[in-house]
Amino acid sequence: MYSRIIGTGSYLPAKTVTNFDLEKIVDTSHDWIVSRSGIHERHMAADNELTSDLALQASINAISAAGISANEIDLIVVATTSPDQIFPSTACILQDKLGIQNGSAAFDIQAVCGGFVYAMNIADLYIRGGQAKTALVVGAEVLSRMLDWNDRTTCVLFGDGAGAVVLRASETPGIVACKLHADGSHRDMLKADGNVRNGVVQGDPFIKMEGQAVFKFAVKVLSEVVEEVLEENNLKGSDISWLIPHQANIRIMEATAKKLGLSMENVVVTVAKHGNTSAASIPLALDTAVRDGRVKAGQNILLEAVGGGFTWGAILIKW
Ligand code: UT7
């Protein structure tokens, strides 16, 4: 038994913020942001939009593309670092907003920018193990609310958005292989260490990142994990039709593509328009490439991501 993606969807909040807009509020420049990260603009949620609202729209689009009814979904996994509230989980809120009342499991997973590959792996295992038949896997973030708008080293990088896939049990792959890793000893390189104690926020609730150290770590572990997945499946870089990376930085994506011997023509890049949307970036990029016809039946698709924790992983899909 395998799991197979039968529908993708995404949602971006209406408001866009360009690098030129950011020049007005922080000491930065369009040229610096583009040359260091590849980002031109990002979307930002409206004040009344929650992570679950973004997740809902992306899920509706994925469910519609899959041609199923929401009540067929028997597992919801939401990857997010910016949940609506401390609890309940955004997945439970999403289940309710989708009107699903079949009592099936719904939970969030927290692996920061590595979240979507973690969530997909979990849903794949549920389906392979026979515990679910139709899973909704979502990456959704409103990171704009976790940014210190006086910190130019972080506030120019991130954006809001959501992406979703419907995974269904299938006799044929589908998801061919998943590899996940984590190393908590690097947890201070990228963090928001605030927590609520006795009703008061302790520590720093804003995202802090040692950019250069994260950059070097990301290039190293992503190269390793994509090679690990390909080797175990007797594939070469040239067998991959599309690399769909976490969209943090165009230079990290170029380094991974180079390691695989892939041209950038085979890499789906949305970072220019979305910025870094953390757990949402891969399903947003995947949905873009599915809907514009780049992703086609029979192709080998490789997803990869790295994020705070540190967590990282890769997923090989036969489309
Ligand atoms: O999604 C999870 C994983 N996250 C990532 O993968 C992000 C990884 N890191 C990166 O993408 C890059 O390190 C950044 C885009 C964050 C930064 O690029 P960089 O080439 O590593 O720049 P840097 O941090 O070495 O900073 C270079 C200079 C510094 O000035 P000095 O010390 O050379 O005078 C910074 O203060 O650029 C300065 N700087 C800025 N200048 C204008 C930092 N942020 C800005 C800014 N605008 N927004």
Short mmCIF file of C-alpha atoms and ligand atoms in Angstrom, two decimals:
data_model
loop_
_atom_site.label_atom_id
_atom_site.label_comp_id
_atom_site.label_asym_id
_atom_site.label_seq_id
_atom_site.Cartn_x
_atom_site.Cartn_y
_atom_site.Cartn_z
CA MET A 1 0.00 0.00 0.00
CA TYR A 2 1.20 3.49 -0.86
CA SER A 3 -0.14 7.02 -0.56
CA ARG A 4 -0.63 9.25 -3.56
CA ILE A 5 -1.34 12.98 -3.93
CA ILE A 6 -4.74 13.34 -5.59
CA GLY A 7 -5.20 17.10 -5.19
CA THR A 8 -3.23 20.22 -4.30
CA GLY A 9 -4.35 23.68 -3.24
CA SER A 10 -2.92 26.88 -1.87
CA TYR A 11 -3.90 30.28 -0.60
CA LEU A 12 -2.09 33.59 -0.27
CA PRO A 13 -3.51 36.56 1.63
CA ALA A 14 -4.52 39.45 -0.65
CA LYS A 15 -2.05 42.01 0.71
CA THR A 16 1.46 42.04 -0.79
CA VAL A 17 4.43 43.83 0.74
CA THR A 18 7.27 44.67 -1.65
CA ASN A 19 10.90 45.23 -0.76
CA PHE A 20 10.29 48.90 -1.58
CA ASP A 21 7.54 48.98 1.07
CA LEU A 22 10.04 47.56 3.57
CA GLU A 23 12.65 50.20 2.66
CA LYS A 24 10.25 52.70 4.24
CA ILE A 25 10.14 50.99 7.63
CA VAL A 26 13.56 49.41 8.13
CA ASP A 27 17.16 50.13 7.06
CA THR A 28 17.28 47.85 4.02
CA SER A 29 17.15 47.98 0.23
CA HIS A 30 15.41 46.11 -2.57
CA ASP A 31 18.83 45.33 -4.08
CA TRP A 32 20.19 43.85 -0.83
CA ILE A 33 17.14 41.64 -0.30
CA VAL A 34 17.10 40.40 -3.91
CA SER A 35 20.84 39.75 -4.11
CA ARG A 36 21.02 37.92 -0.74
CA SER A 37 17.74 35.99 -0.83
CA GLY A 38 15.95 36.28 -4.20
CA ILE A 39 12.85 37.74 -2.51
CA HIS A 40 10.95 40.57 -4.24
CA GLU A 41 7.70 40.54 -2.32
CA ARG A 42 5.70 38.53 0.20
CA HIS A 43 2.04 38.27 1.23
CA MET A 44 0.74 39.35 4.60
CA ALA A 45 -2.41 38.19 6.38
CA ALA A 46 -5.08 40.76 7.23
CA ASP A 47 -5.56 41.53 10.94
CA ASN A 48 -8.63 39.28 11.11
CA GLU A 49 -7.04 36.35 9.22
CA LEU A 50 -5.75 33.43 11.26
CA THR A 51 -3.49 30.56 10.25
CA SER A 52 -6.56 28.30 10.21
CA ASP A 53 -8.29 30.69 7.78
CA LEU A 54 -5.38 30.45 5.34
CA ALA A 55 -5.30 26.68 5.88
CA LEU A 56 -9.05 26.50 5.21
CA GLN A 57 -8.84 28.21 1.82
CA ALA A 58 -5.85 26.08 0.75
CA SER A 59 -7.68 22.94 1.92
CA ILE A 60 -10.90 23.84 0.07
CA ASN A 61 -8.83 24.26 -3.10
CA ALA A 62 -7.01 20.94 -2.57
CA ILE A 63 -10.24 19.06 -1.78
CA SER A 64 -11.89 20.53 -4.87
CA ALA A 65 -8.89 19.56 -7.06
CA ALA A 66 -9.06 16.03 -5.60
CA GLY A 67 -12.76 15.84 -6.45
CA ILE A 68 -13.70 14.39 -3.06
CA SER A 69 -16.03 15.49 -0.29
CA ALA A 70 -14.43 16.87 2.88
CA ASN A 71 -16.06 14.13 4.95
CA GLU A 72 -13.96 11.49 3.17
CA ILE A 73 -10.91 12.93 4.97
CA ASP A 74 -9.98 10.67 7.85
CA LEU A 75 -6.75 12.36 8.95
CA ILE A 76 -5.70 16.02 9.14
CA VAL A 77 -2.09 16.97 9.80
CA VAL A 78 -1.22 20.67 9.91
CA ALA A 79 2.41 21.77 9.93
CA THR A 80 2.69 25.20 11.50
CA THR A 81 4.91 27.29 13.74
CA SER A 82 2.33 30.06 13.98
CA PRO A 83 -0.80 28.30 15.28
CA ASP A 84 -3.99 30.26 15.94
CA GLN A 85 -3.61 29.83 19.70
CA ILE A 86 -1.73 27.78 22.32
CA PHE A 87 -4.37 25.08 22.07
CA PRO A 88 -6.43 23.46 20.61
CA SER A 89 -4.41 22.59 17.54
CA THR A 90 -4.90 24.45 14.28
CA ALA A 91 -5.75 21.05 12.75
CA CYS A 92 -8.77 20.68 15.08
CA ILE A 93 -9.88 24.23 14.28
CA LEU A 94 -9.46 23.48 10.56
CA GLN A 95 -11.47 20.26 10.88
CA ASP A 96 -14.34 22.24 12.37
CA LYS A 97 -14.11 25.04 9.78
CA LEU A 98 -14.23 22.37 7.03
CA GLY A 99 -17.41 21.00 8.62
CA ILE A 100 -15.87 17.54 9.07
CA GLN A 101 -17.70 15.64 11.79
CA ASN A 102 -16.49 12.08 11.23
CA GLY A 103 -14.42 11.97 14.41
CA SER A 104 -11.14 11.17 12.67
CA ALA A 105 -7.72 12.25 13.95
CA ALA A 106 -6.45 15.81 13.56
CA PHE A 107 -3.21 17.22 14.98
CA ASP A 108 -0.46 19.75 14.38
CA ILE A 109 3.19 19.02 13.97
CA GLN A 110 5.91 21.50 14.80
CA ALA A 111 9.12 21.23 12.80
CA VAL A 112 9.31 24.88 11.69
CA CYS A 113 10.38 25.16 8.02
CA GLY A 114 10.87 21.38 7.93
CA GLY A 115 7.23 20.95 8.93
CA PHE A 116 5.67 20.01 5.62
CA VAL A 117 8.01 17.10 4.91
CA TYR A 118 7.49 15.88 8.48
CA ALA A 119 3.69 16.14 8.08
CA MET A 120 3.75 14.31 4.74
CA ASN A 121 5.87 11.51 6.19
CA ILE A 122 3.45 11.05 9.10
CA ALA A 123 0.39 11.01 6.83
CA ASP A 124 2.12 8.59 4.45
CA LEU A 125 2.84 6.23 7.35
CA TYR A 126 -0.79 6.42 8.55
CA ILE A 127 -1.99 5.47 5.09
CA ARG A 128 0.60 2.72 4.55
CA GLY A 129 -0.25 1.32 7.96
CA GLY A 130 -3.96 1.24 7.11
CA GLN A 131 -4.95 3.76 9.79
CA ALA A 132 -6.17 6.32 7.25
CA LYS A 133 -7.35 6.27 3.64
CA THR A 134 -7.59 9.96 2.77
CA ALA A 135 -5.36 12.47 4.52
CA LEU A 136 -5.32 16.24 4.32
CA VAL A 137 -1.79 17.55 4.84
CA VAL A 138 -1.42 21.29 5.26
CA GLY A 139 1.43 23.75 5.76
CA ALA A 140 0.09 27.12 6.97
CA GLU A 141 1.78 30.12 8.52
CA VAL A 142 1.17 33.69 9.60
CA LEU A 143 4.80 34.38 10.40
CA SER A 144 4.36 38.13 9.96
CA ARG A 145 3.06 38.22 13.54
CA MET A 146 6.27 36.65 14.87
CA LEU A 147 8.58 39.19 13.26
CA ASP A 148 10.39 42.04 14.96
CA TRP A 149 9.82 44.80 12.41
CA ASN A 150 12.93 46.60 13.74
CA ASP A 151 15.17 43.61 12.97
CA ARG A 152 16.19 43.90 9.34
CA THR A 153 18.02 40.57 9.46
CA THR A 154 14.72 38.69 9.76
CA CYS A 155 11.70 40.87 8.94
CA VAL A 156 12.51 41.13 5.22
CA LEU A 157 12.64 37.36 4.75
CA PHE A 158 9.32 35.86 5.78
CA GLY A 159 5.77 35.81 4.42
CA ASP A 160 2.32 34.38 5.12
CA GLY A 161 0.48 31.67 3.18
CA ALA A 162 -0.83 28.13 3.13
CA GLY A 163 -0.66 25.06 0.93
CA ALA A 164 -2.42 21.71 1.17
CA VAL A 165 -2.44 18.28 -0.43
CA VAL A 166 -4.91 15.41 -0.29
CA LEU A 167 -3.17 12.06 0.05
CA ARG A 168 -5.08 8.87 -0.72
CA ALA A 169 -4.30 5.17 -0.34
CA SER A 170 -3.16 3.66 -3.63
CA GLU A 171 -1.80 0.38 -4.98
CA THR A 172 0.97 2.31 -6.77
CA PRO A 173 3.27 5.10 -5.56
CA GLY A 174 2.76 8.02 -4.91
CA ILE A 175 5.21 8.70 -2.21
CA VAL A 176 8.21 6.51 -2.86
CA ALA A 177 10.50 7.46 0.02
CA CYS A 178 10.82 9.89 2.94
CA LYS A 179 13.90 10.70 5.02
CA LEU A 180 13.68 12.90 8.09
CA HIS A 181 16.41 14.12 10.41
CA ALA A 182 16.79 16.42 13.40
CA ASP A 183 19.64 17.80 15.51
CA GLY A 184 18.49 19.75 18.54
CA SER A 185 22.02 20.81 19.44
CA HIS A 186 21.71 23.60 16.83
CA ARG A 187 18.43 24.90 18.24
CA ASP A 188 19.81 28.35 19.11
CA MET A 189 20.70 29.23 15.48
CA LEU A 190 17.04 29.82 14.63
CA LYS A 191 14.43 30.29 17.32
CA ALA A 192 11.63 32.26 18.93
CA ASP A 193 12.34 31.36 22.53
CA GLY A 194 9.40 33.17 24.12
CA ASN A 195 6.94 31.22 26.23
CA VAL A 196 3.96 32.08 28.35
CA ARG A 197 4.43 31.58 32.08
CA ASN A 198 1.69 32.48 34.53
CA GLY A 199 0.04 34.59 31.87
CA VAL A 200 3.18 36.59 31.01
CA VAL A 201 5.40 36.18 27.94
CA GLN A 202 8.89 35.18 29.06
CA GLY A 203 11.86 35.42 26.70
CA ASP A 204 11.77 36.73 23.14
CA PRO A 205 8.64 35.90 21.13
CA PHE A 206 10.18 37.11 17.86
CA ILE A 207 12.10 35.06 15.30
CA LYS A 208 15.87 35.30 15.74
CA MET A 209 18.28 33.80 13.25
CA GLU A 210 22.03 33.53 12.80
CA GLY A 211 21.63 33.88 9.04
CA GLN A 212 25.08 32.86 7.84
CA ALA A 213 25.32 29.85 10.15
CA VAL A 214 21.84 28.70 9.09
CA PHE A 215 22.77 29.20 5.45
CA LYS A 216 25.87 26.98 5.72
CA PHE A 217 24.03 24.33 7.73
CA ALA A 218 21.13 24.32 5.25
CA VAL A 219 23.35 23.86 2.21
CA LYS A 220 25.20 20.98 3.91
CA VAL A 221 22.27 18.96 5.25
CA LEU A 222 20.04 19.47 2.21
CA SER A 223 22.77 18.20 -0.09
CA GLU A 224 23.23 15.19 2.18
CA VAL A 225 19.55 14.30 2.51
CA VAL A 226 18.70 14.58 -1.19
CA GLU A 227 21.67 12.32 -2.01
CA GLU A 228 20.59 9.89 0.72
CA VAL A 229 17.09 9.57 -0.76
CA LEU A 230 18.33 9.24 -4.34
CA GLU A 231 21.01 6.66 -3.48
CA GLU A 232 18.60 4.49 -1.52
CA ASN A 233 16.27 4.47 -4.51
CA ASN A 234 19.00 3.95 -7.13
CA LEU A 235 18.31 7.27 -8.79
CA LYS A 236 20.56 10.05 -10.03
CA GLY A 237 19.90 13.78 -10.01
CA SER A 238 19.16 13.57 -13.73
CA ASP A 239 16.21 11.25 -12.98
CA ILE A 240 14.45 14.09 -11.13
CA SER A 241 11.99 16.12 -13.22
CA TRP A 242 11.32 18.71 -10.53
CA LEU A 243 13.12 19.68 -7.37
CA ILE A 244 10.60 21.49 -5.15
CA PRO A 245 12.63 22.92 -2.27
CA HIS A 246 11.63 24.83 0.82
CA GLN A 247 11.73 28.43 -0.37
CA ALA A 248 14.08 30.22 2.03
CA ASN A 249 16.77 31.58 -0.24
CA ILE A 250 17.44 31.26 -3.97
CA ARG A 251 21.15 30.72 -3.26
CA ILE A 252 20.42 27.67 -1.07
CA MET A 253 18.19 26.24 -3.82
CA GLU A 254 20.93 26.83 -6.41
CA ALA A 255 23.48 25.05 -4.21
CA THR A 256 21.22 21.99 -3.80
CA ALA A 257 20.43 21.88 -7.52
CA LYS A 258 24.14 22.09 -8.32
CA LYS A 259 24.91 19.22 -5.95
CA LEU A 260 22.29 17.12 -7.78
CA GLY A 261 23.64 18.17 -11.19
CA LEU A 262 20.26 19.73 -11.95
CA SER A 263 19.75 22.91 -13.93
CA MET A 264 17.65 25.63 -12.29
CA GLU A 265 15.19 24.91 -15.12
CA ASN A 266 14.23 21.83 -13.10
CA VAL A 267 13.71 23.68 -9.83
CA VAL A 268 10.35 25.17 -8.86
CA VAL A 269 11.08 28.63 -7.44
CA THR A 270 8.43 30.80 -5.81
CA VAL A 271 10.59 32.61 -3.25
CA ALA A 272 10.58 35.84 -5.29
CA LYS A 273 6.83 36.28 -4.84
CA HIS A 274 6.19 34.43 -1.56
CA GLY A 275 9.29 35.02 0.58
CA ASN A 276 9.96 32.32 3.17
CA THR A 277 6.58 30.96 4.26
CA SER A 278 8.14 28.25 6.47
CA ALA A 279 5.98 25.08 6.52
CA ALA A 280 3.74 26.49 3.77
CA SER A 281 6.45 27.06 1.18
CA ILE A 282 6.66 23.57 -0.34
CA PRO A 283 2.90 22.97 -0.78
CA LEU A 284 2.59 26.53 -2.17
CA ALA A 285 5.35 25.82 -4.71
CA LEU A 286 3.98 22.35 -5.49
CA ASP A 287 0.49 23.70 -6.12
CA THR A 288 1.90 26.42 -8.37
CA ALA A 289 3.76 23.85 -10.49
CA VAL A 290 0.80 21.44 -10.59
CA ARG A 291 -1.63 24.13 -11.69
CA ASP A 292 0.64 25.64 -14.35
CA GLY A 293 1.16 22.15 -15.83
CA ARG A 294 4.85 21.68 -15.07
CA VAL A 295 4.23 18.65 -12.86
CA LYS A 296 3.00 15.73 -14.97
CA ALA A 297 2.08 12.09 -14.48
CA GLY A 298 5.04 9.73 -14.27
CA GLN A 299 7.60 12.35 -13.23
CA ASN A 300 9.96 11.98 -10.27
CA ILE A 301 9.49 14.92 -7.90
CA LEU A 302 11.86 15.62 -5.01
CA LEU A 303 10.79 17.79 -2.06
CA GLU A 304 13.32 18.98 0.52
CA ALA A 305 13.30 21.30 3.51
CA VAL A 306 15.32 22.44 6.51
CA GLY A 307 14.22 24.51 9.47
CA GLY A 308 14.64 25.43 13.10
CA GLY A 309 15.22 22.61 15.50
CA PHE A 310 17.13 21.84 13.42
CA THR A 311 14.92 19.58 11.35
CA TRP A 312 15.40 18.53 7.75
CA GLY A 313 14.19 15.97 5.29
CA ALA A 314 13.39 14.98 1.74
CA ILE A 315 10.53 13.18 0.01
CA LEU A 316 10.63 11.39 -3.33
CA ILE A 317 7.33 11.23 -5.22
CA LYS A 318 6.35 9.43 -8.42
CA TRP A 319 3.62 11.74 -9.74
O1 UT7 B 1 13.75 28.74 6.54
C1 UT7 B 1 14.62 28.18 7.47
C2 UT7 B 1 15.99 28.29 7.04
N1 UT7 B 1 16.40 29.66 6.86
C3 UT7 B 1 17.29 29.92 5.94
O2 UT7 B 1 17.66 29.03 5.24
C4 UT7 B 1 17.92 31.29 5.87
C5 UT7 B 1 19.41 31.13 5.76
N2 UT7 B 1 20.17 32.36 5.69
C6 UT7 B 1 20.06 33.23 4.67
O3 UT7 B 1 19.25 33.06 3.79
C7 UT7 B 1 21.05 34.37 4.60
O4 UT7 B 1 22.05 34.19 5.57
C8 UT7 B 1 20.39 35.76 4.80
C9 UT7 B 1 19.55 36.11 3.58
C10 UT7 B 1 19.54 35.74 6.05
C11 UT7 B 1 21.48 36.84 4.96
O5 UT7 B 1 22.36 36.82 3.85
P1 UT7 B 1 23.92 36.84 4.10
O6 UT7 B 1 24.55 36.91 2.77
O7 UT7 B 1 24.26 35.64 4.96
O8 UT7 B 1 24.14 38.20 4.86
P2 UT7 B 1 24.79 38.45 6.29
O9 UT7 B 1 23.89 37.98 7.37
O10 UT7 B 1 26.21 37.95 6.27
O11 UT7 B 1 24.82 40.04 6.34
C12 UT7 B 1 25.69 40.79 5.45
C13 UT7 B 1 25.55 42.25 5.78
C14 UT7 B 1 25.71 42.59 7.26
O12 UT7 B 1 26.37 43.83 7.34
P3 UT7 B 1 27.97 43.91 7.66
O13 UT7 B 1 28.12 43.21 8.99
O14 UT7 B 1 28.61 43.17 6.54
O15 UT7 B 1 28.22 45.38 7.68
C15 UT7 B 1 24.31 42.75 7.77
O16 UT7 B 1 24.22 43.62 8.88
O17 UT7 B 1 24.22 42.71 5.45
C16 UT7 B 1 23.63 43.36 6.57
N3 UT7 B 1 22.20 43.13 6.55
C17 UT7 B 1 21.34 43.86 5.81
N4 UT7 B 1 21.53 44.91 5.02
C18 UT7 B 1 20.44 45.42 4.40
C19 UT7 B 1 21.51 42.16 7.19
N5 UT7 B 1 20.19 42.25 6.90
C20 UT7 B 1 20.07 43.30 6.05
C21 UT7 B 1 18.99 43.87 5.38
N6 UT7 B 1 19.21 44.93 4.57
N7 UT7 B 1 17.73 43.40 5.51
#
